[in-house]
GROMACS .gro file of C-alpha atoms in nm:
model
  271
    1UNK     CA    1  -2.004  -1.136  -0.073
    2UNK     CA    2  -1.853  -1.274  -0.393
    3UNK     CA    3  -1.576  -1.064  -0.547
    4UNK     CA    4  -1.637  -1.188  -0.899
    5UNK     CA    5  -1.742  -0.910  -1.131
    6UNK     CA    6  -1.546  -0.640  -0.949
    7UNK     CA    7  -1.262  -0.475  -1.139
    8UNK     CA    8  -0.996  -0.403  -0.879
    9UNK     CA    9  -0.672  -0.226  -0.964
   10UNK     CA   10  -0.528  -0.209  -0.613
   11UNK     CA   11  -0.546  -0.353  -0.264
   12UNK     CA   12  -0.427  -0.195   0.057
   13UNK     CA   13  -0.328  -0.437   0.333
   14UNK     CA   14  -0.255  -0.337   0.690
   15UNK     CA   15  -0.284  -0.468   1.043
   16UNK     CA   16  -0.465  -0.328   1.347
   17UNK     CA   17  -0.368  -0.413   1.703
   18UNK     CA   18  -0.677  -0.449   1.920
   19UNK     CA   19  -0.504  -0.564   2.238
   20UNK     CA   20  -0.198  -0.756   2.349
   21UNK     CA   21  -0.177  -1.058   2.119
   22UNK     CA   22  -0.497  -0.963   1.932
   23UNK     CA   23  -0.464  -0.832   1.576
   24UNK     CA   24  -0.673  -0.818   1.262
   25UNK     CA   25  -0.517  -0.801   0.916
   26UNK     CA   26  -0.742  -0.604   0.682
   27UNK     CA   27  -0.768  -0.576   0.303
   28UNK     CA   28  -0.933  -0.283   0.127
   29UNK     CA   29  -0.987  -0.285  -0.250
   30UNK     CA   30  -0.994   0.004  -0.496
   31UNK     CA   31  -1.194  -0.052  -0.814
   32UNK     CA   32  -1.121   0.086  -1.159
   33UNK     CA   33  -1.403   0.337  -1.108
   34UNK     CA   34  -1.238   0.471  -0.793
   35UNK     CA   35  -1.470   0.312  -0.537
   36UNK     CA   36  -1.319   0.171  -0.217
   37UNK     CA   37  -1.445  -0.148  -0.053
   38UNK     CA   38  -1.352  -0.322   0.270
   39UNK     CA   39  -1.294  -0.676   0.146
   40UNK     CA   40  -1.204  -0.901   0.437
   41UNK     CA   41  -0.997  -0.942   0.751
   42UNK     CA   42  -0.811  -1.217   0.931
   43UNK     CA   43  -0.759  -1.252   1.305
   44UNK     CA   44  -0.412  -1.325   1.433
   45UNK     CA   45  -0.183  -1.296   1.733
   46UNK     CA   46   0.038  -1.056   1.537
   47UNK     CA   47   0.091  -0.912   1.192
   48UNK     CA   48   0.239  -1.240   1.068
   49UNK     CA   49   0.272  -1.396   0.723
   50UNK     CA   50   0.044  -1.690   0.809
   51UNK     CA   51  -0.250  -1.462   0.889
   52UNK     CA   52  -0.185  -1.253   0.579
   53UNK     CA   53  -0.160  -1.567   0.366
   54UNK     CA   54  -0.493  -1.699   0.497
   55UNK     CA   55  -0.650  -1.363   0.413
   56UNK     CA   56  -0.515  -1.368   0.056
   57UNK     CA   57  -0.625  -1.727   0.000
   58UNK     CA   58  -0.979  -1.646   0.113
   59UNK     CA   59  -0.992  -1.346  -0.119
   60UNK     CA   60  -0.886  -1.570  -0.408
   61UNK     CA   61  -1.155  -1.824  -0.327
   62UNK     CA   62  -1.412  -1.544  -0.330
   63UNK     CA   63  -1.311  -1.453  -0.685
   64UNK     CA   64  -1.034  -1.194  -0.655
   65UNK     CA   65  -0.777  -1.250  -0.927
   66UNK     CA   66  -0.412  -1.149  -0.930
   67UNK     CA   67  -0.222  -1.283  -1.229
   68UNK     CA   68  -0.006  -1.177  -1.524
   69UNK     CA   69  -0.329  -1.100  -1.708
   70UNK     CA   70  -0.465  -0.896  -1.418
   71UNK     CA   71  -0.195  -0.757  -1.194
   72UNK     CA   72  -0.281  -0.577  -0.874
   73UNK     CA   73  -0.096  -0.295  -0.705
   74UNK     CA   74  -0.058  -0.389  -0.338
   75UNK     CA   75   0.002  -0.091  -0.109
   76UNK     CA   76   0.131  -0.186   0.235
   77UNK     CA   77   0.340  -0.062   0.523
   78UNK     CA   78   0.698  -0.182   0.572
   79UNK     CA   79   0.589  -0.509   0.734
   80UNK     CA   80   0.815  -0.797   0.621
   81UNK     CA   81   0.530  -1.038   0.700
   82UNK     CA   82   0.290  -0.875   0.454
   83UNK     CA   83   0.560  -0.851   0.187
   84UNK     CA   84   0.650  -1.220   0.230
   85UNK     CA   85   0.290  -1.340   0.216
   86UNK     CA   86   0.202  -1.134  -0.091
   87UNK     CA   87   0.513  -1.254  -0.273
   88UNK     CA   88   0.428  -1.616  -0.190
   89UNK     CA   89   0.056  -1.617  -0.266
   90UNK     CA   90   0.032  -1.341  -0.531
   91UNK     CA   91   0.376  -1.335  -0.698
   92UNK     CA   92   0.245  -1.131  -0.992
   93UNK     CA   93   0.141  -0.839  -0.772
   94UNK     CA   94   0.332  -0.510  -0.771
   95UNK     CA   95   0.409  -0.411  -0.411
   96UNK     CA   96   0.441  -0.047  -0.305
   97UNK     CA   97   0.570   0.031   0.044
   98UNK     CA   98   0.409   0.326   0.220
   99UNK     CA   99   0.634   0.632   0.193
  100UNK     CA  100   0.473   0.796   0.495
  101UNK     CA  101   0.573   0.503   0.718
  102UNK     CA  102   0.923   0.516   0.568
  103UNK     CA  103   0.952   0.887   0.637
  104UNK     CA  104   0.825   0.859   0.994
  105UNK     CA  105   1.061   0.578   1.091
  106UNK     CA  106   1.365   0.721   0.916
  107UNK     CA  107   1.337   1.076   1.050
  108UNK     CA  108   1.341   0.935   1.404
  109UNK     CA  109   1.696   0.816   1.331
  110UNK     CA  110   1.816   1.165   1.239
  111UNK     CA  111   1.927   1.458   1.445
  112UNK     CA  112   1.658   1.716   1.506
  113UNK     CA  113   1.835   1.975   1.290
  114UNK     CA  114   1.833   1.737   0.988
  115UNK     CA  115   1.469   1.634   1.000
  116UNK     CA  116   1.317   1.932   0.817
  117UNK     CA  117   1.557   1.885   0.524
  118UNK     CA  118   1.478   1.513   0.515
  119UNK     CA  119   1.105   1.593   0.510
  120UNK     CA  120   1.167   1.811   0.205
  121UNK     CA  121   1.339   1.523   0.025
  122UNK     CA  122   1.041   1.299   0.109
  123UNK     CA  123   0.795   1.556  -0.024
  124UNK     CA  124   0.990   1.576  -0.347
  125UNK     CA  125   0.982   1.196  -0.378
  126UNK     CA  126   0.606   1.181  -0.317
  127UNK     CA  127   0.548   1.451  -0.581
  128UNK     CA  128   0.775   1.300  -0.846
  129UNK     CA  129   0.615   1.197  -1.177
  130UNK     CA  130   0.727   0.860  -1.306
  131UNK     CA  131   1.033   0.642  -1.280
  132UNK     CA  132   1.311   0.879  -1.383
  133UNK     CA  133   1.198   1.163  -1.158
  134UNK     CA  134   1.138   0.916  -0.877
  135UNK     CA  135   1.486   0.768  -0.908
  136UNK     CA  136   1.645   1.114  -0.912
  137UNK     CA  137   1.454   1.222  -0.600
  138UNK     CA  138   1.530   0.892  -0.426
  139UNK     CA  139   1.903   0.907  -0.506
  140UNK     CA  140   1.926   1.264  -0.377
  141UNK     CA  141   1.752   1.154  -0.056
  142UNK     CA  142   1.995   0.862  -0.018
  143UNK     CA  143   2.293   1.093  -0.069
  144UNK     CA  144   2.157   1.324   0.202
  145UNK     CA  145   2.104   1.034   0.443
  146UNK     CA  146   2.441   0.870   0.379
  147UNK     CA  147   2.618   1.168   0.535
  148UNK     CA  148   2.394   1.169   0.842
  149UNK     CA  149   2.304   0.806   0.911
  150UNK     CA  150   2.477   0.552   0.690
  151UNK     CA  151   2.279   0.258   0.830
  152UNK     CA  152   1.944   0.426   0.755
  153UNK     CA  153   2.066   0.512   0.407
  154UNK     CA  154   2.166   0.152   0.334
  155UNK     CA  155   1.837   0.019   0.473
  156UNK     CA  156   1.636   0.238   0.233
  157UNK     CA  157   1.866   0.157  -0.057
  158UNK     CA  158   1.797  -0.213  -0.003
  159UNK     CA  159   1.421  -0.142  -0.031
  160UNK     CA  160   1.427   0.084  -0.335
  161UNK     CA  161   1.229  -0.161  -0.548
  162UNK     CA  162   0.942  -0.148  -0.298
  163UNK     CA  163   0.966   0.225  -0.229
  164UNK     CA  164   0.967   0.315  -0.601
  165UNK     CA  165   0.729   0.049  -0.734
  166UNK     CA  166   0.453   0.298  -0.816
  167UNK     CA  167   0.695   0.547  -0.973
  168UNK     CA  168   0.824   0.266  -1.192
  169UNK     CA  169   0.479   0.224  -1.344
  170UNK     CA  170   0.490   0.579  -1.484
  171UNK     CA  171   0.129   0.629  -1.383
  172UNK     CA  172  -0.005   0.986  -1.356
  173UNK     CA  173   0.141   1.169  -1.056
  174UNK     CA  174  -0.211   1.284  -0.963
  175UNK     CA  175  -0.250   0.931  -0.822
  176UNK     CA  176   0.058   0.962  -0.598
  177UNK     CA  177  -0.156   1.101  -0.318
  178UNK     CA  178  -0.348   0.771  -0.301
  179UNK     CA  179  -0.098   0.500  -0.390
  180UNK     CA  180   0.227   0.612  -0.225
  181UNK     CA  181   0.084   0.565   0.123
  182UNK     CA  182  -0.167   0.360   0.323
  183UNK     CA  183  -0.367   0.665   0.436
  184UNK     CA  184  -0.688   0.539   0.276
  185UNK     CA  185  -0.703   0.221   0.482
  186UNK     CA  186  -0.573   0.395   0.795
  187UNK     CA  187  -0.855   0.650   0.767
  188UNK     CA  188  -1.094   0.355   0.758
  189UNK     CA  189  -0.930   0.223   1.075
  190UNK     CA  190  -0.992   0.554   1.248
  191UNK     CA  191  -1.360   0.537   1.153
  192UNK     CA  192  -1.371   0.174   1.263
  193UNK     CA  193  -1.229   0.265   1.603
  194UNK     CA  194  -1.515   0.513   1.646
  195UNK     CA  195  -1.758   0.226   1.597
  196UNK     CA  196  -1.574  -0.003   1.839
  197UNK     CA  197  -1.453   0.259   2.085
  198UNK     CA  198  -1.673   0.130   2.367
  199UNK     CA  199  -1.506  -0.211   2.367
  200UNK     CA  200  -1.277  -0.225   2.670
  201UNK     CA  201  -1.180  -0.592   2.659
  202UNK     CA  202  -1.173  -0.823   2.359
  203UNK     CA  203  -1.286  -1.178   2.433
  204UNK     CA  204  -1.125  -1.454   2.228
  205UNK     CA  205  -1.352  -1.729   2.358
  206UNK     CA  206  -1.640  -1.649   2.126
  207UNK     CA  207  -1.679  -1.460   1.800
  208UNK     CA  208  -1.653  -1.113   1.951
  209UNK     CA  209  -1.353  -1.003   1.742
  210UNK     CA  210  -1.504  -1.117   1.412
  211UNK     CA  211  -1.851  -0.973   1.484
  212UNK     CA  212  -1.727  -0.633   1.593
  213UNK     CA  213  -1.464  -0.619   1.320
  214UNK     CA  214  -1.712  -0.702   1.045
  215UNK     CA  215  -1.973  -0.452   1.162
  216UNK     CA  216  -1.710  -0.183   1.218
  217UNK     CA  217  -1.559  -0.229   0.873
  218UNK     CA  218  -1.898  -0.212   0.703
  219UNK     CA  219  -1.979   0.102   0.902
  220UNK     CA  220  -1.651   0.259   0.790
  221UNK     CA  221  -1.719   0.160   0.429
  222UNK     CA  222  -2.056   0.333   0.434
  223UNK     CA  223  -1.875   0.666   0.460
  224UNK     CA  224  -1.630   0.606   0.174
  225UNK     CA  225  -1.594   0.841  -0.120
  226UNK     CA  226  -1.418   0.765  -0.446
  227UNK     CA  227  -1.045   0.825  -0.450
  228UNK     CA  228  -0.921   1.156  -0.586
  229UNK     CA  229  -0.851   1.167  -0.962
  230UNK     CA  230  -1.037   0.841  -1.019
  231UNK     CA  231  -1.058   0.914  -1.393
  232UNK     CA  232  -0.682   0.845  -1.414
  233UNK     CA  233  -0.716   0.485  -1.294
  234UNK     CA  234  -0.740   0.359  -1.651
  235UNK     CA  235  -0.382   0.473  -1.700
  236UNK     CA  236  -0.277   0.284  -1.388
  237UNK     CA  237  -0.450  -0.032  -1.513
  238UNK     CA  238  -0.268   0.001  -1.846
  239UNK     CA  239   0.065   0.046  -1.670
  240UNK     CA  240   0.005  -0.264  -1.456
  241UNK     CA  241  -0.082  -0.464  -1.769
  242UNK     CA  242   0.243  -0.351  -1.934
  243UNK     CA  243   0.459  -0.414  -1.627
  244UNK     CA  244   0.752  -0.650  -1.684
  245UNK     CA  245   0.928  -0.762  -1.363
  246UNK     CA  246   1.224  -0.894  -1.563
  247UNK     CA  247   1.329  -0.537  -1.642
  248UNK     CA  248   1.519  -0.388  -1.351
  249UNK     CA  249   1.419  -0.062  -1.191
  250UNK     CA  250   1.737   0.109  -1.310
  251UNK     CA  251   1.726  -0.026  -1.663
  252UNK     CA  252   1.736   0.243  -1.932
  253UNK     CA  253   1.543   0.023  -2.176
  254UNK     CA  254   1.215   0.009  -1.988
  255UNK     CA  255   0.980  -0.060  -2.277
  256UNK     CA  256   0.678  -0.136  -2.051
  257UNK     CA  257   0.701   0.218  -1.918
  258UNK     CA  258   0.688   0.353  -2.271
  259UNK     CA  259   0.387   0.134  -2.341
  260UNK     CA  260   0.217   0.260  -2.028
  261UNK     CA  261   0.285   0.622  -2.130
  262UNK     CA  262   0.130   0.557  -2.469
  263UNK     CA  263  -0.182   0.397  -2.322
  264UNK     CA  264  -0.201   0.671  -2.061
  265UNK     CA  265  -0.231   0.932  -2.335
  266UNK     CA  266  -0.507   0.735  -2.505
  267UNK     CA  267  -0.696   0.688  -2.180
  268UNK     CA  268  -0.667   1.054  -2.088
  269UNK     CA  269  -0.791   1.173  -2.422
  270UNK     CA  270  -1.081   0.929  -2.410
  271UNK     CA  271  -1.172   1.058  -2.065
   0.00000   0.00000   0.00000
């Protein structure tokens, strides 16, 4: 189907391993009205940047725009391949790394007695409203980690732009539950696996992967509901429009954030 006429504010991109050397990279879109749509997928031997790039190019040809005039929030896991492909093909996109994936991988590097405290820092970060609160929560988490696993602390510090991208937008924190993780697309994967659960061996000689993937994704989509707090998406769209990548995350003169806050108030009152 053509994607012209849809008003997307966000895409979630993730990969699913079907078997050894058999992957599909999937894109799910979230419209301004809160509806979720499975958009497309690309087969690959792994979650690599070539497969992701082919997927993004096909979405563009079908009418999906990502530009300075219409930025998209891309929510993804910590995959370097997805990050690289999005940056190459959609440089104007704002990329948010999944905080749930970050938490899961980082806590495995900590001693058992430190994991509950780390989980509390992660919860605080996920609940934080806006850039300043997000930075404060993130810095406290980094300080905690630096005394327990310096390498893990440095690794997260290097990715702070990706981990705090949504906070930087100063969008309503009611949307944190949707856009700080990839749960929405992973829930679709779980539904998709129900539809394809009887497949024991994937054949690459014909179109088995594409046929089953397409039918499974459409079946999963049929059970979608709107995201929670969909009425706040206008504020997110305004924040994306005001986003200025030239202003650093830790800049104190973040005028786009102030603009987003102003438009958020207008949107909320109109709603």
